[in-house]
Amino acid sequence: MIRAKHLATGQSVSWTGQTTGVWVDAQEAAPEELARLQAAFPLHRFALEDALEPGHWSRAEQYPEHAFITVRSFARPAEADDFTERVSVFIFPDAALTLSSAGTQALTAVWELVGREACNTPAEIAYELLDHTAETFFTLADTLEGRTEALEERVFRDRRAQPVPEIFAVKHLISRARRLAGDAREAAALLGRHATGSPADLVRYRDVQDSFTRAGSRLDGLRDFLTGVLDLHLSLQGQRMNEVMRTLTAVSVIFLPLTFLAGVWGMNFQHMPELRWPQGYALAWSSFVLIGVGLAYSFRRRGWW
């Protein structure tokens, strides 16, 4: 599918091969549509290969014919899943061309902005696409922050919870997002360093580079915080294990003197004074109860039980 808009007016038009004053967006372009684009625009071979290669990372380059940047981001940042999307932007002096497999959130948002004062040149379109792409990383960071806080609360509230698999799943997603944000930042930096444009355009590219940098820093902070949650979980598990061992030790200590007395009175010697005493059985039980209750009370006062 190929669609187009006039940069000055923002009106959608049927693209007939015009390469001046338009933004042409191609999504899931068929071979014949790609052939039309190649016939109309002087697309550099390396840039087109990068734009069509599945799974390609973010990168940018200034070619003699045009500037080029491709950026990958998460398709559903509010849901924080593994699905990603990518948009490739060809920046010509008087036109912009974008290629994608099925569109992106940034494309959908920026398409409605064309024709306004701050979005009516190819460089401004590229900036808005990059800026909205950076916003998806902040949205993802917000979602992951909520998950991390929920994990921290579970660690404190539920003693039997085993959040380790979920913690590592979130850490894996954060690491992947950090790599994507870092690649996008490097691509924006290359575009700002080598692309031709007005000083205002170069400032915009540096601004979006800073946005990707801040997104990466926030993801780094979340990763460190999640590591702290994991350490906290392990520390609490160790503390709870110590409490269990302390309780078991207290119970063992209570039964130790009782076992000793039972062993003494259970010996089969013929001459044992307590064996023929009428109150011997009561004496044994009284000793057991007094010793057990006394030790239990002592441990309770000390907080060992």
XYZ file of C-alpha atoms in Angstrom:
305
model
C 0.000 0.000 0.000
C 1.295 3.435 -0.964
C -0.200 6.662 0.306
C 0.954 10.264 0.039
C 0.406 13.700 1.554
C 1.338 17.191 0.465
C 3.834 18.628 2.935
C 2.513 22.164 2.715
C -1.195 21.458 3.047
C -1.272 18.090 4.762
C -3.890 16.850 2.292
C -3.856 13.197 1.286
C -3.376 12.641 -2.434
C -3.157 9.717 -4.755
C 0.515 9.236 -5.494
C 1.307 9.279 -9.201
C 5.079 9.428 -9.026
C 5.491 12.947 -7.671
C 8.795 13.420 -5.797
C 8.590 17.068 -4.741
C 6.740 18.489 -1.759
C 5.240 15.143 -0.696
C 5.560 12.512 1.960
C 5.145 9.043 0.478
C 4.472 6.203 2.900
C 4.699 2.586 1.725
C 3.506 -0.252 3.952
C 3.808 -3.905 2.963
C 4.836 -2.715 -0.470
C 4.389 -5.282 -3.224
C 7.231 -5.853 -5.728
C 5.533 -3.709 -8.366
C 5.057 -0.898 -5.835
C 8.721 -1.065 -4.878
C 9.589 -0.876 -8.547
C 7.476 2.295 -8.857
C 9.238 3.835 -5.867
C 12.676 2.976 -7.252
C 11.735 4.474 -10.588
C 10.567 7.716 -8.972
C 13.110 8.174 -6.165
C 16.908 7.757 -6.425
C 17.086 5.211 -3.603
C 20.567 4.089 -2.673
C 20.946 0.324 -2.989
C 22.424 -0.191 0.488
C 19.709 1.888 2.137
C 16.942 -0.008 0.354
C 18.488 -3.343 1.357
C 18.572 -2.232 4.993
C 14.966 -1.039 4.838
C 13.730 -4.340 3.360
C 15.824 -6.711 5.480
C 13.671 -8.329 8.210
C 14.908 -7.800 11.733
C 17.436 -5.130 10.799
C 18.764 -3.047 13.667
C 18.580 0.742 13.921
C 21.129 2.629 11.865
C 21.562 5.849 9.864
C 23.684 7.048 6.969
C 24.091 10.042 4.708
C 24.206 8.933 1.072
C 24.815 11.219 -1.907
C 21.181 10.868 -2.946
C 19.506 11.232 0.448
C 19.814 10.798 4.198
C 18.577 7.517 5.591
C 17.617 6.228 9.027
C 15.836 3.096 10.200
C 14.739 2.652 13.815
C 13.247 -0.300 15.649
C 11.002 0.018 18.688
C 8.343 -1.944 20.556
C 5.010 -2.384 18.809
C 2.903 -2.488 22.003
C 4.856 -0.646 24.694
C 1.812 -0.254 26.944
C 1.554 -4.055 27.121
C 5.332 -4.555 27.448
C 5.610 -7.627 25.248
C 8.372 -8.752 22.884
C 6.806 -7.603 19.608
C 8.772 -4.927 17.763
C 8.213 -2.731 14.723
C 10.473 -0.722 12.432
C 10.214 2.300 10.173
C 12.781 3.397 7.595
C 12.938 7.039 6.516
C 14.505 8.337 3.293
C 15.051 12.081 3.643
C 15.299 13.959 0.334
C 15.675 17.742 -0.001
C 12.020 18.190 -1.047
C 10.363 14.888 -0.167
C 10.237 12.146 2.427
C 9.730 8.430 1.875
C 8.955 5.916 4.641
C 8.958 2.139 4.364
C 7.563 -0.282 6.935
C 6.098 -3.749 7.046
C 2.790 -2.813 8.662
C 3.137 0.742 9.931
C 4.187 1.853 13.403
C 2.706 3.862 16.237
C 4.967 6.771 15.321
C 3.807 6.677 11.681
C 0.160 6.717 12.715
C 0.680 9.684 15.022
C 2.881 11.773 12.724
C 0.726 11.156 9.655
C -1.961 13.298 11.256
C 0.512 16.127 11.952
C 1.638 16.761 8.378
C 0.881 20.240 7.109
C 1.137 21.951 10.463
C 3.736 24.599 11.150
C 6.179 22.256 12.860
C 5.765 19.327 10.453
C 5.896 20.410 6.827
C 9.442 19.594 5.686
C 11.187 16.207 5.218
C 13.586 16.887 8.084
C 10.719 17.836 10.396
C 8.870 14.638 9.477
C 11.982 12.597 10.266
C 12.337 14.395 13.598
C 8.698 13.818 14.549
C 8.948 10.132 13.629
C 12.065 9.730 15.758
C 10.592 11.740 18.628
C 7.392 9.667 18.693
C 9.474 6.506 18.488
C 11.436 7.668 21.540
C 8.121 8.203 23.345
C 7.325 4.508 22.939
C 10.381 3.679 25.041
C 9.153 6.000 27.797
C 5.736 4.312 27.621
C 7.439 0.944 27.915
C 9.467 2.211 30.881
C 6.243 3.340 32.609
C 4.705 -0.101 32.123
C 7.807 -1.915 33.346
C 8.038 0.414 36.332
C 4.517 -0.613 37.331
C 5.442 -4.278 37.002
C 8.589 -3.794 39.046
C 6.700 -2.038 41.851
C 4.116 -4.838 41.854
C 6.911 -7.401 42.131
C 8.437 -5.503 45.036
C 5.082 -5.469 46.846
C 4.656 -9.210 46.260
C 8.081 -9.874 47.740
C 7.052 -8.075 50.944
C 3.474 -9.322 51.245
C 3.530 -12.936 50.071
C 6.047 -15.112 51.876
C 5.376 -18.075 49.609
C 5.641 -16.127 46.373
C 8.331 -17.180 43.910
C 8.800 -14.077 41.731
C 12.249 -15.056 40.435
C 11.058 -16.293 36.984
C 8.994 -13.126 36.481
C 11.873 -10.938 37.657
C 14.202 -12.498 35.104
C 11.548 -12.171 32.377
C 11.221 -8.439 33.081
C 15.019 -8.072 33.233
C 15.294 -9.751 29.836
C 12.728 -7.351 28.385
C 14.517 -4.353 29.933
C 17.844 -5.497 28.488
C 16.318 -5.845 25.039
C 14.666 -2.432 25.285
C 17.977 -0.946 26.421
C 19.720 -2.344 23.352
C 17.023 -1.013 21.020
C 17.128 2.427 22.649
C 20.915 2.466 22.437
C 20.868 1.515 18.750
C 18.280 4.204 18.038
C 20.356 6.788 19.910
C 23.436 5.910 17.859
C 21.415 6.148 14.661
C 20.031 9.562 15.633
C 23.545 10.709 16.538
C 24.884 9.650 13.124
C 22.009 11.413 11.398
C 22.668 14.612 13.317
C 26.395 14.385 12.657
C 26.390 13.645 8.921
C 23.020 14.672 7.505
C 22.731 17.840 5.505
C 20.153 20.332 6.684
C 19.560 23.647 8.330
C 20.949 24.387 11.807
C 17.422 24.006 13.175
C 17.193 20.497 11.679
C 20.483 19.474 13.254
C 19.275 20.781 16.633
C 16.159 18.635 16.264
C 18.258 15.537 15.608
C 20.362 16.248 18.690
C 17.187 16.718 20.696
C 15.826 13.311 19.677
C 19.230 11.801 20.404
C 18.906 13.170 23.932
C 15.417 11.629 24.175
C 16.776 8.184 23.358
C 19.605 8.741 25.843
C 17.156 9.611 28.624
C 15.012 6.592 27.745
C 18.069 4.357 27.966
C 19.050 5.883 31.312
C 15.589 5.271 32.695
C 15.701 1.648 31.549
C 19.106 1.279 33.208
C 17.607 2.593 36.430
C 14.759 0.085 36.197
C 17.220 -2.743 35.621
C 19.210 -1.732 38.713
C 16.005 -1.415 40.734
C 14.891 -4.869 39.596
C 18.261 -6.279 40.630
C 17.638 -4.714 44.050
C 14.219 -6.408 44.208
C 15.844 -9.756 43.439
C 18.477 -9.193 46.138
C 15.722 -8.192 48.563
C 13.776 -11.366 47.773
C 16.842 -13.532 48.378
C 17.617 -11.692 51.626
C 14.058 -12.116 52.887
C 14.129 -15.786 51.950
C 17.340 -16.181 53.940
C 15.828 -14.316 56.891
C 12.710 -16.480 56.818
C 14.854 -19.593 56.670
C 16.745 -18.365 59.727
C 13.453 -17.847 61.560
C 12.350 -21.378 60.721
C 15.665 -22.813 61.852
C 15.477 -20.800 65.074
C 11.991 -22.154 65.794
C 13.084 -25.717 65.095
C 16.106 -25.245 67.319
C 13.916 -23.930 70.144
C 11.602 -26.941 69.864
C 14.608 -29.282 69.826
C 16.032 -27.630 72.948
C 12.689 -28.034 74.755
C 12.560 -31.741 74.018
C 16.235 -32.366 74.781
C 15.917 -32.461 78.648
C 12.615 -34.342 78.342
C 14.298 -36.957 76.210
C 17.117 -37.175 78.760
C 14.715 -37.754 81.673
C 12.683 -40.265 79.679
C 15.904 -42.100 78.893
C 16.991 -42.162 82.549
C 13.633 -43.398 83.833
C 13.396 -45.882 81.029
C 16.531 -47.800 82.074
C 15.836 -51.335 83.274
C 17.825 -51.356 86.536
C 16.293 -53.401 89.321
C 16.951 -50.902 92.095
C 15.528 -47.502 91.007
C 13.763 -45.595 93.800
C 11.202 -43.979 91.523
C 10.006 -47.253 89.988
C 8.189 -48.416 93.132
C 7.113 -44.989 94.401
C 3.357 -44.465 93.989
C 3.803 -40.825 92.875
C 6.639 -41.565 90.393
C 4.461 -41.324 87.285
C 3.024 -37.990 88.420
C 6.534 -36.758 89.231
C 7.733 -37.662 85.716
C 4.861 -35.856 84.001
C 5.184 -32.863 86.272
C 8.875 -32.627 85.454
C 8.167 -32.864 81.728
C 5.485 -30.172 81.827
C 7.431 -27.781 84.053
C 10.630 -28.045 82.043
C 8.846 -27.743 78.680
C 6.657 -24.804 79.730
C 9.581 -23.057 81.415
C 11.824 -23.303 78.342
C 8.992 -22.301 75.994
C 8.199 -19.250 78.130
C 11.876 -18.278 78.239
C 12.240 -18.560 74.423
C 9.002 -16.648 73.916
C 10.218 -13.728 76.033
C 13.420 -13.553 74.033
C 11.543 -13.603 70.724
C 13.087 -16.864 69.618
C 9.746 -18.526 69.091
